[in-house]
């Protein structure tokens, strides 16, 4: 169960003012830690490592419990042992799922790379739009130029000069 007193670092007999000061200090410390990218990265890594270590120790305890339960003579406490074994197995499965989810969360570096990638992708899309627009404009200008050249050739034909000189 979550212990608010230990989280705030106060005794159950603490006065309201002491509790409020502890709360403010806790929130300020958390805020200062999480807004500093370097400290936040270190904190995230520390939490991950701590969790993975706890999960590994838990798996070892669960394996030991399984070994004890399956390799000992049966006795009056079997029901309790089997229930504990079942609970530990469920917890191990939950922790394994949580570790998988934790590993799936991108780290800060990955988030930064993703932001940079998204920014570059938007820039490329923007430039592609301009290149497409420019290519269409060039095509239109080339068509107009060909039409003007064709008109100029028509004007410069000898038979057109005879008509004008007569």
GROMACS .gro file of C-alpha atoms in nm:
model
  166
    1UNK     CA    1   0.000   0.000   0.000
    2UNK     CA    2   0.112   0.355  -0.074
    3UNK     CA    3   0.242   0.531   0.239
    4UNK     CA    4   0.184   0.906   0.213
    5UNK     CA    5   0.381   0.979   0.531
    6UNK     CA    6   0.696   0.812   0.404
    7UNK     CA    7   0.651   0.965   0.059
    8UNK     CA    8   0.645   1.313   0.211
    9UNK     CA    9   0.900   1.223   0.478
   10UNK     CA   10   0.680   1.330   0.769
   11UNK     CA   11   0.553   1.154   1.077
   12UNK     CA   12   0.186   1.068   1.126
   13UNK     CA   13   0.183   1.332   1.401
   14UNK     CA   14   0.308   1.611   1.171
   15UNK     CA   15   0.124   1.940   1.169
   16UNK     CA   16  -0.051   2.068   0.856
   17UNK     CA   17   0.221   2.329   0.798
   18UNK     CA   18   0.495   2.064   0.808
   19UNK     CA   19   0.299   1.843   0.569
   20UNK     CA   20   0.244   2.136   0.328
   21UNK     CA   21   0.616   2.228   0.338
   22UNK     CA   22   0.716   1.866   0.273
   23UNK     CA   23   0.470   1.849  -0.017
   24UNK     CA   24   0.598   2.174  -0.170
   25UNK     CA   25   0.959   2.055  -0.133
   26UNK     CA   26   0.879   1.718  -0.292
   27UNK     CA   27   0.699   1.874  -0.588
   28UNK     CA   28   0.971   2.140  -0.638
   29UNK     CA   29   1.243   1.872  -0.633
   30UNK     CA   30   1.052   1.655  -0.881
   31UNK     CA   31   0.993   1.954  -1.109
   32UNK     CA   32   1.358   2.063  -1.101
   33UNK     CA   33   1.470   1.708  -1.179
   34UNK     CA   34   1.228   1.653  -1.466
   35UNK     CA   35   1.283   1.984  -1.649
   36UNK     CA   36   1.660   1.931  -1.671
   37UNK     CA   37   1.708   1.701  -1.975
   38UNK     CA   38   2.035   1.549  -1.848
   39UNK     CA   39   1.909   1.481  -1.496
   40UNK     CA   40   1.579   1.353  -1.637
   41UNK     CA   41   1.760   1.109  -1.870
   42UNK     CA   42   1.972   0.986  -1.577
   43UNK     CA   43   1.662   0.951  -1.358
   44UNK     CA   44   1.471   0.757  -1.627
   45UNK     CA   45   1.767   0.525  -1.678
   46UNK     CA   46   1.801   0.475  -1.302
   47UNK     CA   47   1.431   0.392  -1.264
   48UNK     CA   48   1.451   0.149  -1.555
   49UNK     CA   49   1.759  -0.023  -1.412
   50UNK     CA   50   1.607  -0.037  -1.064
   51UNK     CA   51   1.287  -0.187  -1.199
   52UNK     CA   52   1.470  -0.441  -1.414
   53UNK     CA   53   1.683  -0.541  -1.113
   54UNK     CA   54   1.375  -0.586  -0.897
   55UNK     CA   55   1.208  -0.787  -1.169
   56UNK     CA   56   1.514  -1.013  -1.204
   57UNK     CA   57   1.528  -1.074  -0.826
   58UNK     CA   58   1.156  -1.147  -0.824
   59UNK     CA   59   1.191  -1.401  -1.105
   60UNK     CA   60   1.470  -1.573  -0.913
   61UNK     CA   61   1.253  -1.585  -0.598
   62UNK     CA   62   0.966  -1.725  -0.802
   63UNK     CA   63   1.194  -1.996  -0.947
   64UNK     CA   64   1.315  -2.084  -0.597
   65UNK     CA   65   0.956  -2.103  -0.472
   66UNK     CA   66   0.870  -2.335  -0.762
   67UNK     CA   67   1.170  -2.553  -0.683
   68UNK     CA   68   1.074  -2.574  -0.314
   69UNK     CA   69   0.711  -2.648  -0.388
   70UNK     CA   70   0.777  -2.915  -0.649
   71UNK     CA   71   1.075  -3.091  -0.483
   72UNK     CA   72   0.969  -3.135  -0.122
   73UNK     CA   73   0.754  -3.384   0.060
   74UNK     CA   74   0.388  -3.289   0.079
   75UNK     CA   75   0.268  -3.161   0.412
   76UNK     CA   76  -0.003  -2.965   0.589
   77UNK     CA   77   0.111  -2.630   0.448
   78UNK     CA   78   0.088  -2.731   0.082
   79UNK     CA   79  -0.222  -2.521   0.017
   80UNK     CA   80  -0.048  -2.206   0.144
   81UNK     CA   81   0.266  -2.284  -0.056
   82UNK     CA   82   0.068  -2.352  -0.373
   83UNK     CA   83  -0.134  -2.033  -0.327
   84UNK     CA   84   0.188  -1.834  -0.273
   85UNK     CA   85   0.341  -2.003  -0.575
   86UNK     CA   86   0.037  -1.911  -0.785
   87UNK     CA   87   0.048  -1.552  -0.664
   88UNK     CA   88   0.419  -1.526  -0.740
   89UNK     CA   89   0.362  -1.674  -1.084
   90UNK     CA   90   0.094  -1.413  -1.155
   91UNK     CA   91   0.322  -1.137  -1.028
   92UNK     CA   92   0.609  -1.268  -1.240
   93UNK     CA   93   0.386  -1.262  -1.547
   94UNK     CA   94   0.270  -0.910  -1.465
   95UNK     CA   95   0.626  -0.791  -1.411
   96UNK     CA   96   0.737  -0.953  -1.736
   97UNK     CA   97   0.457  -0.769  -1.918
   98UNK     CA   98   0.552  -0.442  -1.747
   99UNK     CA   99   0.919  -0.489  -1.841
  100UNK     CA  100   0.813  -0.544  -2.201
  101UNK     CA  101   0.606  -0.225  -2.187
  102UNK     CA  102   0.890  -0.037  -2.018
  103UNK     CA  103   1.134  -0.143  -2.286
  104UNK     CA  104   0.886  -0.033  -2.551
  105UNK     CA  105   0.882   0.323  -2.416
  106UNK     CA  106   1.126   0.522  -2.626
  107UNK     CA  107   1.408   0.683  -2.434
  108UNK     CA  108   1.470   1.058  -2.445
  109UNK     CA  109   1.725   1.019  -2.725
  110UNK     CA  110   1.474   0.827  -2.933
  111UNK     CA  111   1.213   1.097  -2.873
  112UNK     CA  112   1.461   1.362  -2.986
  113UNK     CA  113   1.551   1.160  -3.296
  114UNK     CA  114   1.182   1.116  -3.372
  115UNK     CA  115   1.121   1.493  -3.338
  116UNK     CA  116   1.415   1.561  -3.570
  117UNK     CA  117   1.292   1.300  -3.817
  118UNK     CA  118   0.940   1.450  -3.813
  119UNK     CA  119   1.084   1.796  -3.867
  120UNK     CA  120   1.295   1.674  -4.160
  121UNK     CA  121   0.997   1.488  -4.306
  122UNK     CA  122   0.785   1.805  -4.293
  123UNK     CA  123   1.071   2.002  -4.454
  124UNK     CA  124   1.103   1.742  -4.732
  125UNK     CA  125   0.726   1.749  -4.792
  126UNK     CA  126   0.739   2.129  -4.806
  127UNK     CA  127   1.028   2.123  -5.053
  128UNK     CA  128   0.858   1.853  -5.260
  129UNK     CA  129   0.558   2.081  -5.291
  130UNK     CA  130   0.778   2.363  -5.414
  131UNK     CA  131   0.967   2.136  -5.654
  132UNK     CA  132   0.637   2.006  -5.794
  133UNK     CA  133   0.509   2.361  -5.830
  134UNK     CA  134   0.833   2.471  -5.998
  135UNK     CA  135   0.829   2.167  -6.230
  136UNK     CA  136   0.472   2.250  -6.335
  137UNK     CA  137   0.569   2.613  -6.391
  138UNK     CA  138   0.870   2.508  -6.602
  139UNK     CA  139   0.647   2.275  -6.804
  140UNK     CA  140   0.398   2.560  -6.866
  141UNK     CA  141   0.676   2.800  -6.965
  142UNK     CA  142   0.831   2.540  -7.195
  143UNK     CA  143   0.492   2.490  -7.365
  144UNK     CA  144   0.450   2.866  -7.409
  145UNK     CA  145   0.805   2.896  -7.543
  146UNK     CA  146   0.740   2.617  -7.795
  147UNK     CA  147   0.422   2.793  -7.907
  148UNK     CA  148   0.607   3.124  -7.947
  149UNK     CA  149   0.887   2.953  -8.141
  150UNK     CA  150   0.630   2.788  -8.366
  151UNK     CA  151   0.463   3.127  -8.431
  152UNK     CA  152   0.803   3.281  -8.501
  153UNK     CA  153   0.887   3.005  -8.752
  154UNK     CA  154   0.553   3.057  -8.919
  155UNK     CA  155   0.624   3.429  -8.954
  156UNK     CA  156   0.971   3.362  -9.087
  157UNK     CA  157   0.859   3.124  -9.367
  158UNK     CA  158   0.928   3.251  -9.716
  159UNK     CA  159   0.567   3.219  -9.827
  160UNK     CA  160   0.461   3.450  -9.546
  161UNK     CA  161   0.712   3.713  -9.668
  162UNK     CA  162   0.567   3.706 -10.021
  163UNK     CA  163   0.221   3.776  -9.896
  164UNK     CA  164   0.337   4.077  -9.702
  165UNK     CA  165   0.556   4.220  -9.979
  166UNK     CA  166   0.287   4.214 -10.252
   0.00000   0.00000   0.00000
